[in-house]
């Protein structure tokens, strides 16, 4: 059977198994979801709080980790495929999660859906990222070849974050006035094309 | 099959005779620890002091035992062959039995440790991908050129490397088709026969 929150594929076996475990226990799912969402959004997860919440339901350490894993998968996967919270609730109920658990989970999801999607968008594959641009304009007075040069010169430095190896790279270059005008014209055309898309 | 011990090896193991029965247990434990965690010269010194023997003799004895255990585990030598192989050392029956017990108790673990020593190729860790469409370039406007960029994360002995690849959708479909064909090979009669025989 196909599920939208799994990307129109079958639900993985381990998720099915963990959902049936969750269905049987009486954990306060909404609070644990809140903690898992904090972790997914980049803040620190308060693991001790989760342990306290699950100790009432007498879950073992392995089960606690499995619960965190399955909640993380469901929330991330639903955000990835842009599933709305009603569809998510109905699909989770089809998989055997009781109505209260499913609606609690989906309320958490609905609140944070756009934040989660923004976070996932930022995490998408990027090969390189422009950090900053530094520039300087000089005026060459004279050189060993010609006594009166009198020409402006642009120094450009691009600071890049290399996505391939994860370091920073610095690319310095020097341009004459004409070359700089060409660069500027081409970049302006590219900018106009980008603006026409937005 | 019999294990043939070199003269030096026999001499090192012969020094175990000096230590005596109870010491063998201690030295055997040191030998297994040597395999699990590497050299521990301080442990050998403490053992030497406790048993009142020379540190060198303890060291040689432990190393000799380690080599004996690894060679026998590597070749998966049977009990009888093990007993025949160490018979040449001229130990007492009690000592031989102790050594045999040491071998049998630790064989499985030693074989597991040895299996981790083989050369490893880079293995798959994870895959990131993105789908882009090129709309225009400096030379040509009004394009539609889809491309899939893939970052393949590989790991080899705790080193992580990443390989960036780019392909168009038709090559990607071809790649998927080839990989599915490769998976499908497992279902052919030929592969099934081999897998059945291995089990």
Tab-separated table of C-alpha atoms in Angstrom:
chain	number	residue	atom	x	y	z
A	1	UNK	CA	0.000	0.000	0.000
A	2	UNK	CA	1.309	3.427	-0.940
A	3	UNK	CA	1.566	6.284	1.530
A	4	UNK	CA	2.012	9.940	0.633
A	5	UNK	CA	4.181	10.677	3.634
A	6	UNK	CA	6.581	7.942	2.469
A	7	UNK	CA	6.816	9.558	-0.952
A	8	UNK	CA	4.131	7.351	-2.551
A	9	UNK	CA	6.063	4.237	-1.607
A	10	UNK	CA	5.449	1.438	0.881
A	11	UNK	CA	5.953	2.247	4.517
A	12	UNK	CA	9.291	0.796	5.749
A	13	UNK	CA	8.946	-2.315	7.918
A	14	UNK	CA	10.710	-0.816	10.910
A	15	UNK	CA	8.320	2.167	10.914
A	16	UNK	CA	5.332	-0.204	10.886
A	17	UNK	CA	6.783	-2.142	13.815
A	18	UNK	CA	7.510	0.973	15.852
A	19	UNK	CA	4.073	2.482	15.172
A	20	UNK	CA	2.441	-0.622	16.617
A	21	UNK	CA	4.686	-0.312	19.700
A	22	UNK	CA	3.716	3.363	20.040
A	23	UNK	CA	0.042	2.467	19.673
A	24	UNK	CA	0.233	0.116	22.638
A	25	UNK	CA	2.063	2.454	25.000
A	26	UNK	CA	0.510	5.424	26.731
A	27	UNK	CA	3.351	7.919	26.296
A	28	UNK	CA	2.586	11.613	26.024
A	29	UNK	CA	3.384	11.655	22.337
A	30	UNK	CA	2.831	15.383	21.833
A	31	UNK	CA	5.567	16.324	24.336
A	32	UNK	CA	8.070	13.854	22.861
A	33	UNK	CA	7.219	15.171	19.386
A	34	UNK	CA	8.056	18.655	20.615
A	35	UNK	CA	11.505	17.493	21.686
A	36	UNK	CA	12.134	15.616	18.425
A	37	UNK	CA	11.114	18.729	16.472
A	38	UNK	CA	13.612	20.788	18.478
A	39	UNK	CA	16.349	18.389	17.430
A	40	UNK	CA	15.271	18.445	13.776
A	41	UNK	CA	15.203	22.252	13.778
A	42	UNK	CA	18.752	22.423	15.059
A	43	UNK	CA	18.224	23.216	18.728
A	44	UNK	CA	19.384	20.799	21.371
A	45	UNK	CA	17.001	18.022	22.297
A	46	UNK	CA	16.352	17.689	26.034
A	47	UNK	CA	16.983	13.966	26.293
A	48	UNK	CA	16.444	13.816	30.064
A	49	UNK	CA	12.900	15.184	29.616
A	50	UNK	CA	12.148	12.424	27.116
A	51	UNK	CA	13.521	9.824	29.518
A	52	UNK	CA	11.301	11.193	32.269
A	53	UNK	CA	8.216	11.156	30.028
A	54	UNK	CA	8.878	7.592	28.890
A	55	UNK	CA	9.777	6.210	32.305
A	56	UNK	CA	6.074	6.533	33.288
A	57	UNK	CA	5.185	4.264	30.368
A	58	UNK	CA	7.956	1.865	31.425
A	59	UNK	CA	9.754	1.902	28.086
A	60	UNK	CA	13.285	0.479	27.869
A	61	UNK	CA	16.198	2.489	26.531
A	62	UNK	CA	16.059	0.709	23.164
A	63	UNK	CA	12.352	1.499	22.838
A	64	UNK	CA	12.974	5.155	23.697
A	65	UNK	CA	15.557	5.449	20.933
A	66	UNK	CA	13.223	3.669	18.521
A	67	UNK	CA	10.382	6.063	19.404
A	68	UNK	CA	12.616	9.073	18.755
A	69	UNK	CA	13.754	7.548	15.455
A	70	UNK	CA	10.259	6.797	14.187
A	71	UNK	CA	8.904	10.234	15.164
A	72	UNK	CA	11.877	11.871	13.456
A	73	UNK	CA	11.273	9.837	10.311
A	74	UNK	CA	7.524	10.555	10.167
A	75	UNK	CA	7.928	14.310	10.730
A	76	UNK	CA	10.863	14.712	8.323
A	77	UNK	CA	9.355	12.551	5.619
A	78	UNK	CA	5.994	14.319	5.814
A	79	UNK	CA	7.705	17.725	5.541
A	80	UNK	CA	9.899	16.472	2.693
A	81	UNK	CA	6.887	15.420	0.606
A	82	UNK	CA	4.756	18.396	1.590
A	83	UNK	CA	1.963	16.365	3.172
A	84	UNK	CA	-0.719	18.381	4.966
A	85	UNK	CA	-1.541	17.452	8.526
A	86	UNK	CA	-5.025	15.952	7.880
A	87	UNK	CA	-3.665	13.530	5.278
A	88	UNK	CA	-0.801	12.637	7.636
A	89	UNK	CA	-3.275	11.955	10.451
A	90	UNK	CA	-5.424	9.707	8.274
A	91	UNK	CA	-2.400	7.795	6.923
A	92	UNK	CA	-0.993	7.238	10.424
A	93	UNK	CA	-4.379	5.952	11.555
A	94	UNK	CA	-4.385	3.557	8.586
A	95	UNK	CA	-1.064	2.234	9.898
A	96	UNK	CA	-2.600	1.532	13.282
A	97	UNK	CA	-1.817	4.623	15.343
A	98	UNK	CA	-4.779	5.505	17.608
A	99	UNK	CA	-6.716	8.693	16.831
A	100	UNK	CA	-5.499	10.688	19.880
A	101	UNK	CA	-1.831	9.876	19.200
A	102	UNK	CA	-2.171	10.716	15.508
A	103	UNK	CA	-3.968	14.014	16.086
A	104	UNK	CA	-1.447	15.056	18.749
A	105	UNK	CA	1.444	14.311	16.410
A	106	UNK	CA	-0.202	16.133	13.509
A	107	UNK	CA	-0.946	19.222	15.577
A	108	UNK	CA	2.776	19.441	16.431
A	109	UNK	CA	3.595	18.901	12.769
A	110	UNK	CA	1.212	21.564	11.542
A	111	UNK	CA	2.697	24.206	13.855
A	112	UNK	CA	6.227	23.562	12.705
A	113	UNK	CA	5.729	22.396	9.136
A	114	UNK	CA	7.003	25.525	7.390
A	115	UNK	CA	9.979	25.886	9.797
A	116	UNK	CA	10.901	22.279	9.165
A	117	UNK	CA	10.636	22.720	5.414
A	118	UNK	CA	12.840	25.831	5.571
A	119	UNK	CA	15.417	23.883	7.555
A	120	UNK	CA	15.343	21.035	5.020
A	121	UNK	CA	15.642	23.532	2.173
A	122	UNK	CA	18.748	25.032	3.792
A	123	UNK	CA	20.207	21.561	4.229
A	124	UNK	CA	19.822	20.671	0.543
A	125	UNK	CA	22.878	19.869	-1.489
A	126	UNK	CA	24.899	22.970	-2.411
A	127	UNK	CA	28.267	22.599	-4.022
A	128	UNK	CA	29.607	26.000	-3.114
A	129	UNK	CA	28.328	29.129	-1.457
A	130	UNK	CA	29.512	32.710	-1.856
A	131	UNK	CA	30.486	34.090	1.526
A	132	UNK	CA	31.493	37.635	0.772
A	133	UNK	CA	32.993	39.893	-1.885
A	134	UNK	CA	35.710	42.413	-1.134
A	135	UNK	CA	36.845	45.044	-3.640
A	136	UNK	CA	39.283	47.836	-4.052
A	137	UNK	CA	39.834	50.321	-6.845
A	138	UNK	CA	43.403	51.403	-7.569
A	139	UNK	CA	44.831	53.826	-10.071
A	140	UNK	CA	48.034	52.695	-11.772
A	141	UNK	CA	50.322	55.679	-12.270
A	142	UNK	CA	53.278	54.183	-14.035
A	143	UNK	CA	55.097	50.888	-14.631
A	144	UNK	CA	58.440	49.553	-15.786
A	145	UNK	CA	57.031	49.267	-19.329
A	146	UNK	CA	55.382	52.673	-19.689
A	147	UNK	CA	56.038	55.871	-17.762
A	148	UNK	CA	52.477	57.216	-17.759
A	149	UNK	CA	49.907	54.452	-17.426
A	150	UNK	CA	47.077	56.354	-15.686
A	151	UNK	CA	44.540	53.540	-15.622
A	152	UNK	CA	42.093	52.382	-12.983
A	153	UNK	CA	42.297	48.815	-11.710
A	154	UNK	CA	39.735	46.793	-9.726
A	155	UNK	CA	40.799	44.163	-7.159
A	156	UNK	CA	38.089	41.639	-6.399
A	157	UNK	CA	38.235	38.869	-3.800
A	158	UNK	CA	35.509	36.212	-3.597
A	159	UNK	CA	35.347	34.309	-0.309
A	160	UNK	CA	33.677	30.996	-0.944
A	161	UNK	CA	32.573	28.072	1.150
A	162	UNK	CA	33.482	24.965	-0.766
A	163	UNK	CA	30.650	22.462	-0.523
A	164	UNK	CA	32.756	19.616	-1.912
A	165	UNK	CA	35.384	19.492	0.801
A	166	UNK	CA	33.739	21.817	3.297
A	167	UNK	CA	36.480	24.403	3.639
A	168	UNK	CA	36.732	28.057	2.681
A	169	UNK	CA	38.421	29.212	-0.508
A	170	UNK	CA	39.565	32.700	-1.428
A	171	UNK	CA	39.646	33.702	-5.075
A	172	UNK	CA	41.408	37.014	-5.740
A	173	UNK	CA	41.463	38.656	-9.146
A	174	UNK	CA	42.434	41.900	-10.796
A	175	UNK	CA	40.392	43.456	-13.599
A	176	UNK	CA	40.904	46.402	-15.927
A	177	UNK	CA	38.054	48.909	-16.282
A	178	UNK	CA	36.815	47.386	-19.560
A	179	UNK	CA	36.847	43.819	-18.300
A	180	UNK	CA	35.064	44.930	-15.191
A	181	UNK	CA	32.343	46.599	-17.259
A	182	UNK	CA	31.842	43.365	-19.219
A	183	UNK	CA	31.592	41.354	-15.998
A	184	UNK	CA	29.115	43.791	-14.550
A	185	UNK	CA	26.951	43.779	-17.701
A	186	UNK	CA	26.807	39.962	-17.815
A	187	UNK	CA	25.987	39.716	-14.114
A	188	UNK	CA	23.238	42.316	-14.527
A	189	UNK	CA	21.693	40.215	-17.322
A	190	UNK	CA	21.807	37.136	-15.097
A	191	UNK	CA	20.206	39.106	-12.280
A	192	UNK	CA	17.384	40.268	-14.585
A	193	UNK	CA	16.734	36.635	-15.585
A	194	UNK	CA	16.654	35.553	-11.930
A	195	UNK	CA	14.234	38.357	-11.038
A	196	UNK	CA	11.939	37.345	-13.889
A	197	UNK	CA	11.626	33.902	-12.293
A	198	UNK	CA	10.706	34.937	-8.764
B	1	UNK	CA	46.275	-30.327	9.549
B	2	UNK	CA	49.282	-30.012	11.828
B	3	UNK	CA	50.864	-26.739	12.787
B	4	UNK	CA	54.655	-26.818	12.475
B	5	UNK	CA	56.317	-24.666	15.137
B	6	UNK	CA	59.628	-22.965	14.393
B	7	UNK	CA	62.575	-23.506	16.749
B	8	UNK	CA	62.317	-19.961	18.077
B	9	UNK	CA	58.610	-20.381	18.695
B	10	UNK	CA	59.267	-23.663	20.511
B	11	UNK	CA	61.891	-21.974	22.681
B	12	UNK	CA	59.515	-19.139	23.608
B	13	UNK	CA	56.748	-21.561	24.463
B	14	UNK	CA	59.226	-23.757	26.323
B	15	UNK	CA	59.789	-20.904	28.731
B	16	UNK	CA	56.159	-21.412	29.800
B	17	UNK	CA	57.332	-24.583	31.559
B	18	UNK	CA	59.212	-22.413	34.020
B	19	UNK	CA	56.042	-20.587	34.867
B	20	UNK	CA	53.988	-23.626	35.780
B	21	UNK	CA	50.259	-24.435	35.692
B	22	UNK	CA	48.520	-21.484	37.386
B	23	UNK	CA	50.759	-18.999	35.638
B	24	UNK	CA	49.640	-20.362	32.268
B	25	UNK	CA	46.129	-19.163	33.005
B	26	UNK	CA	47.456	-15.660	33.667
B	27	UNK	CA	49.710	-15.685	30.601
B	28	UNK	CA	46.864	-17.001	28.472
B	29	UNK	CA	44.684	-14.139	29.600
B	30	UNK	CA	47.470	-11.681	28.746
B	31	UNK	CA	47.806	-13.269	25.300
B	32	UNK	CA	44.097	-12.805	24.540
B	33	UNK	CA	44.228	-9.219	25.821
B	34	UNK	CA	47.184	-8.629	23.517
B	35	UNK	CA	44.966	-9.652	20.600
B	36	UNK	CA	42.050	-7.576	21.744
B	37	UNK	CA	43.803	-4.382	22.663
B	38	UNK	CA	47.415	-4.477	21.573
B	39	UNK	CA	50.697	-4.553	23.476
B	40	UNK	CA	50.597	-3.864	27.224
B	41	UNK	CA	54.178	-3.931	28.536
B	42	UNK	CA	53.122	-2.829	32.026
B	43	UNK	CA	50.770	-5.810	32.352
B	44	UNK	CA	53.642	-8.134	31.443
B	45	UNK	CA	55.877	-6.506	34.061
B	46	UNK	CA	53.256	-6.878	36.802
B	47	UNK	CA	52.722	-10.507	35.801
B	48	UNK	CA	56.484	-11.114	35.862
B	49	UNK	CA	56.753	-9.677	39.358
B	50	UNK	CA	53.744	-11.632	40.608
B	51	UNK	CA	55.009	-14.956	39.198
B	52	UNK	CA	58.614	-14.227	40.108
B	53	UNK	CA	59.968	-14.766	36.598
B	54	UNK	CA	62.066	-12.657	34.266
B	55	UNK	CA	60.122	-10.034	32.296
B	56	UNK	CA	61.662	-11.239	29.026
B	57	UNK	CA	60.458	-14.770	29.606
B	58	UNK	CA	56.944	-13.535	30.336
B	59	UNK	CA	57.023	-11.361	27.223
B	60	UNK	CA	58.225	-14.213	25.004
B	61	UNK	CA	55.756	-16.612	26.553
B	62	UNK	CA	52.823	-14.275	25.974
B	63	UNK	CA	53.875	-13.525	22.422
B	64	UNK	CA	54.428	-17.196	21.722
B	65	UNK	CA	50.976	-18.035	23.046
B	66	UNK	CA	49.429	-15.229	20.988
B	67	UNK	CA	51.082	-16.463	17.808
B	68	UNK	CA	50.039	-20.045	18.540
B	69	UNK	CA	46.433	-18.996	19.130
B	70	UNK	CA	46.203	-16.801	16.026
B	71	UNK	CA	47.764	-19.406	13.719
B	72	UNK	CA	45.508	-22.174	15.012
B	73	UNK	CA	42.401	-19.973	14.858
B	74	UNK	CA	43.319	-18.752	11.379
B	75	UNK	CA	43.615	-22.309	10.039
B	76	UNK	CA	40.653	-23.525	12.113
B	77	UNK	CA	42.716	-26.438	13.453
B	78	UNK	CA	40.749	-29.256	15.038
B	79	UNK	CA	41.225	-30.390	18.660
B	80	UNK	CA	43.172	-33.501	17.750
B	81	UNK	CA	45.488	-31.627	15.398
B	82	UNK	CA	46.037	-28.952	18.056
B	83	UNK	CA	46.992	-31.551	20.606
B	84	UNK	CA	49.348	-33.255	18.149
B	85	UNK	CA	50.934	-29.923	17.213
B	86	UNK	CA	51.762	-28.924	20.793
B	87	UNK	CA	52.778	-32.478	21.720
B	88	UNK	CA	56.173	-31.677	20.212
B	89	UNK	CA	56.745	-29.128	23.002
B	90	UNK	CA	56.856	-31.925	25.544
B	91	UNK	CA	54.480	-30.334	28.039
B	92	UNK	CA	52.634	-32.263	30.706
B	93	UNK	CA	49.104	-33.525	29.951
B	94	UNK	CA	47.624	-30.992	32.325
B	95	UNK	CA	49.402	-28.151	30.528
B	96	UNK	CA	48.286	-29.486	27.159
B	97	UNK	CA	44.701	-29.597	28.347
B	98	UNK	CA	44.940	-26.017	29.636
B	99	UNK	CA	46.288	-24.836	26.284
B	100	UNK	CA	43.570	-26.695	24.382
B	101	UNK	CA	40.889	-25.147	26.574
B	102	UNK	CA	42.393	-21.697	26.036
B	103	UNK	CA	42.324	-22.275	22.275
B	104	UNK	CA	38.731	-23.529	22.161
B	105	UNK	CA	37.371	-20.837	24.454
B	106	UNK	CA	38.861	-17.975	22.469
B	107	UNK	CA	38.816	-19.306	18.912
B	108	UNK	CA	35.556	-17.646	17.877
B	109	UNK	CA	36.590	-14.235	19.176
B	110	UNK	CA	40.060	-14.445	17.644
B	111	UNK	CA	38.551	-15.342	14.283
B	112	UNK	CA	36.247	-12.313	14.552
B	113	UNK	CA	39.205	-10.025	15.266
B	114	UNK	CA	41.182	-11.549	12.373
B	115	UNK	CA	38.260	-11.032	10.001
B	116	UNK	CA	38.474	-7.295	10.604
B	117	UNK	CA	42.055	-7.162	9.342
B	118	UNK	CA	41.277	-7.677	5.677
B	119	UNK	CA	41.816	-4.829	3.152
B	120	UNK	CA	38.707	-2.770	2.656
B	121	UNK	CA	37.449	-0.850	-0.315
B	122	UNK	CA	35.588	2.420	0.139
B	123	UNK	CA	32.023	1.610	1.043
B	124	UNK	CA	28.788	3.495	0.565
B	125	UNK	CA	27.867	5.858	3.374
B	126	UNK	CA	25.111	8.121	2.045
B	127	UNK	CA	23.873	9.969	-1.026
B	128	UNK	CA	22.685	13.558	-1.463
B	129	UNK	CA	21.087	14.706	-4.680
B	130	UNK	CA	19.394	17.678	-6.258
B	131	UNK	CA	17.486	18.276	-9.473
B	132	UNK	CA	18.203	21.538	-11.319
B	133	UNK	CA	17.022	22.990	-14.581
B	134	UNK	CA	19.369	25.262	-16.514
B	135	UNK	CA	17.308	28.094	-18.003
B	136	UNK	CA	19.977	30.314	-19.531
B	137	UNK	CA	23.705	30.736	-19.809
B	138	UNK	CA	25.973	33.538	-20.963
B	139	UNK	CA	25.988	32.156	-24.503
B	140	UNK	CA	22.403	30.930	-24.854
B	141	UNK	CA	19.087	32.070	-23.430
B	142	UNK	CA	15.725	30.259	-23.373
B	143	UNK	CA	17.080	26.833	-22.522
B	144	UNK	CA	15.542	23.948	-20.633
B	145	UNK	CA	18.289	21.579	-19.547
B	146	UNK	CA	17.578	19.386	-16.528
B	147	UNK	CA	20.524	17.996	-14.570
B	148	UNK	CA	20.838	15.825	-11.487
B	149	UNK	CA	23.744	16.619	-9.148
B	150	UNK	CA	24.759	13.791	-6.845
B	151	UNK	CA	27.133	13.862	-3.884
B	152	UNK	CA	28.225	10.338	-3.032
B	153	UNK	CA	29.582	9.965	0.506
B	154	UNK	CA	32.008	7.059	0.919
B	155	UNK	CA	33.774	5.823	4.019
B	156	UNK	CA	36.929	3.752	4.221
B	157	UNK	CA	38.425	2.866	7.605
B	158	UNK	CA	36.874	5.873	9.304
B	159	UNK	CA	37.929	8.269	6.487
B	160	UNK	CA	35.057	10.025	4.798
B	161	UNK	CA	35.351	11.140	1.205
B	162	UNK	CA	32.768	12.718	-1.038
B	163	UNK	CA	32.482	12.443	-4.794
B	164	UNK	CA	30.377	14.918	-6.763
B	165	UNK	CA	28.772	13.666	-9.957
B	166	UNK	CA	26.388	15.259	-12.389
B	167	UNK	CA	24.175	13.616	-14.957
B	168	UNK	CA	21.174	14.287	-17.169
B	169	UNK	CA	17.920	12.435	-16.494
B	170	UNK	CA	18.268	9.900	-19.322
B	171	UNK	CA	21.708	8.760	-18.112
B	172	UNK	CA	20.271	8.538	-14.604
B	173	UNK	CA	17.444	6.319	-15.862
B	174	UNK	CA	20.004	4.129	-17.628
B	175	UNK	CA	22.034	3.915	-14.400
B	176	UNK	CA	18.941	2.897	-12.428
B	177	UNK	CA	18.104	0.290	-15.051
B	178	UNK	CA	21.621	-1.192	-14.870
B	179	UNK	CA	21.528	-1.346	-11.077
B	180	UNK	CA	18.100	-3.028	-11.138
B	181	UNK	CA	19.477	-5.555	-13.619
B	182	UNK	CA	22.374	-6.215	-11.251
B	183	UNK	CA	19.960	-6.805	-8.373
B	184	UNK	CA	17.888	-9.021	-10.627
B	185	UNK	CA	20.904	-11.285	-11.168
B	186	UNK	CA	20.431	-12.598	-7.634
B	187	UNK	CA	17.160	-14.148	-8.730
B	188	UNK	CA	18.638	-16.192	-11.600
B	189	UNK	CA	18.980	-19.953	-11.216
B	190	UNK	CA	22.770	-19.745	-11.322
B	191	UNK	CA	23.009	-17.368	-8.343
B	192	UNK	CA	20.271	-19.199	-6.448
B	193	UNK	CA	22.179	-22.497	-6.783
B	194	UNK	CA	25.381	-20.951	-5.402
B	195	UNK	CA	23.607	-19.225	-2.512
B	196	UNK	CA	21.847	-22.465	-1.595
B	197	UNK	CA	25.159	-24.328	-1.536
B	198	UNK	CA	26.815	-21.670	0.592
B	199	UNK	CA	24.109	-21.930	3.216
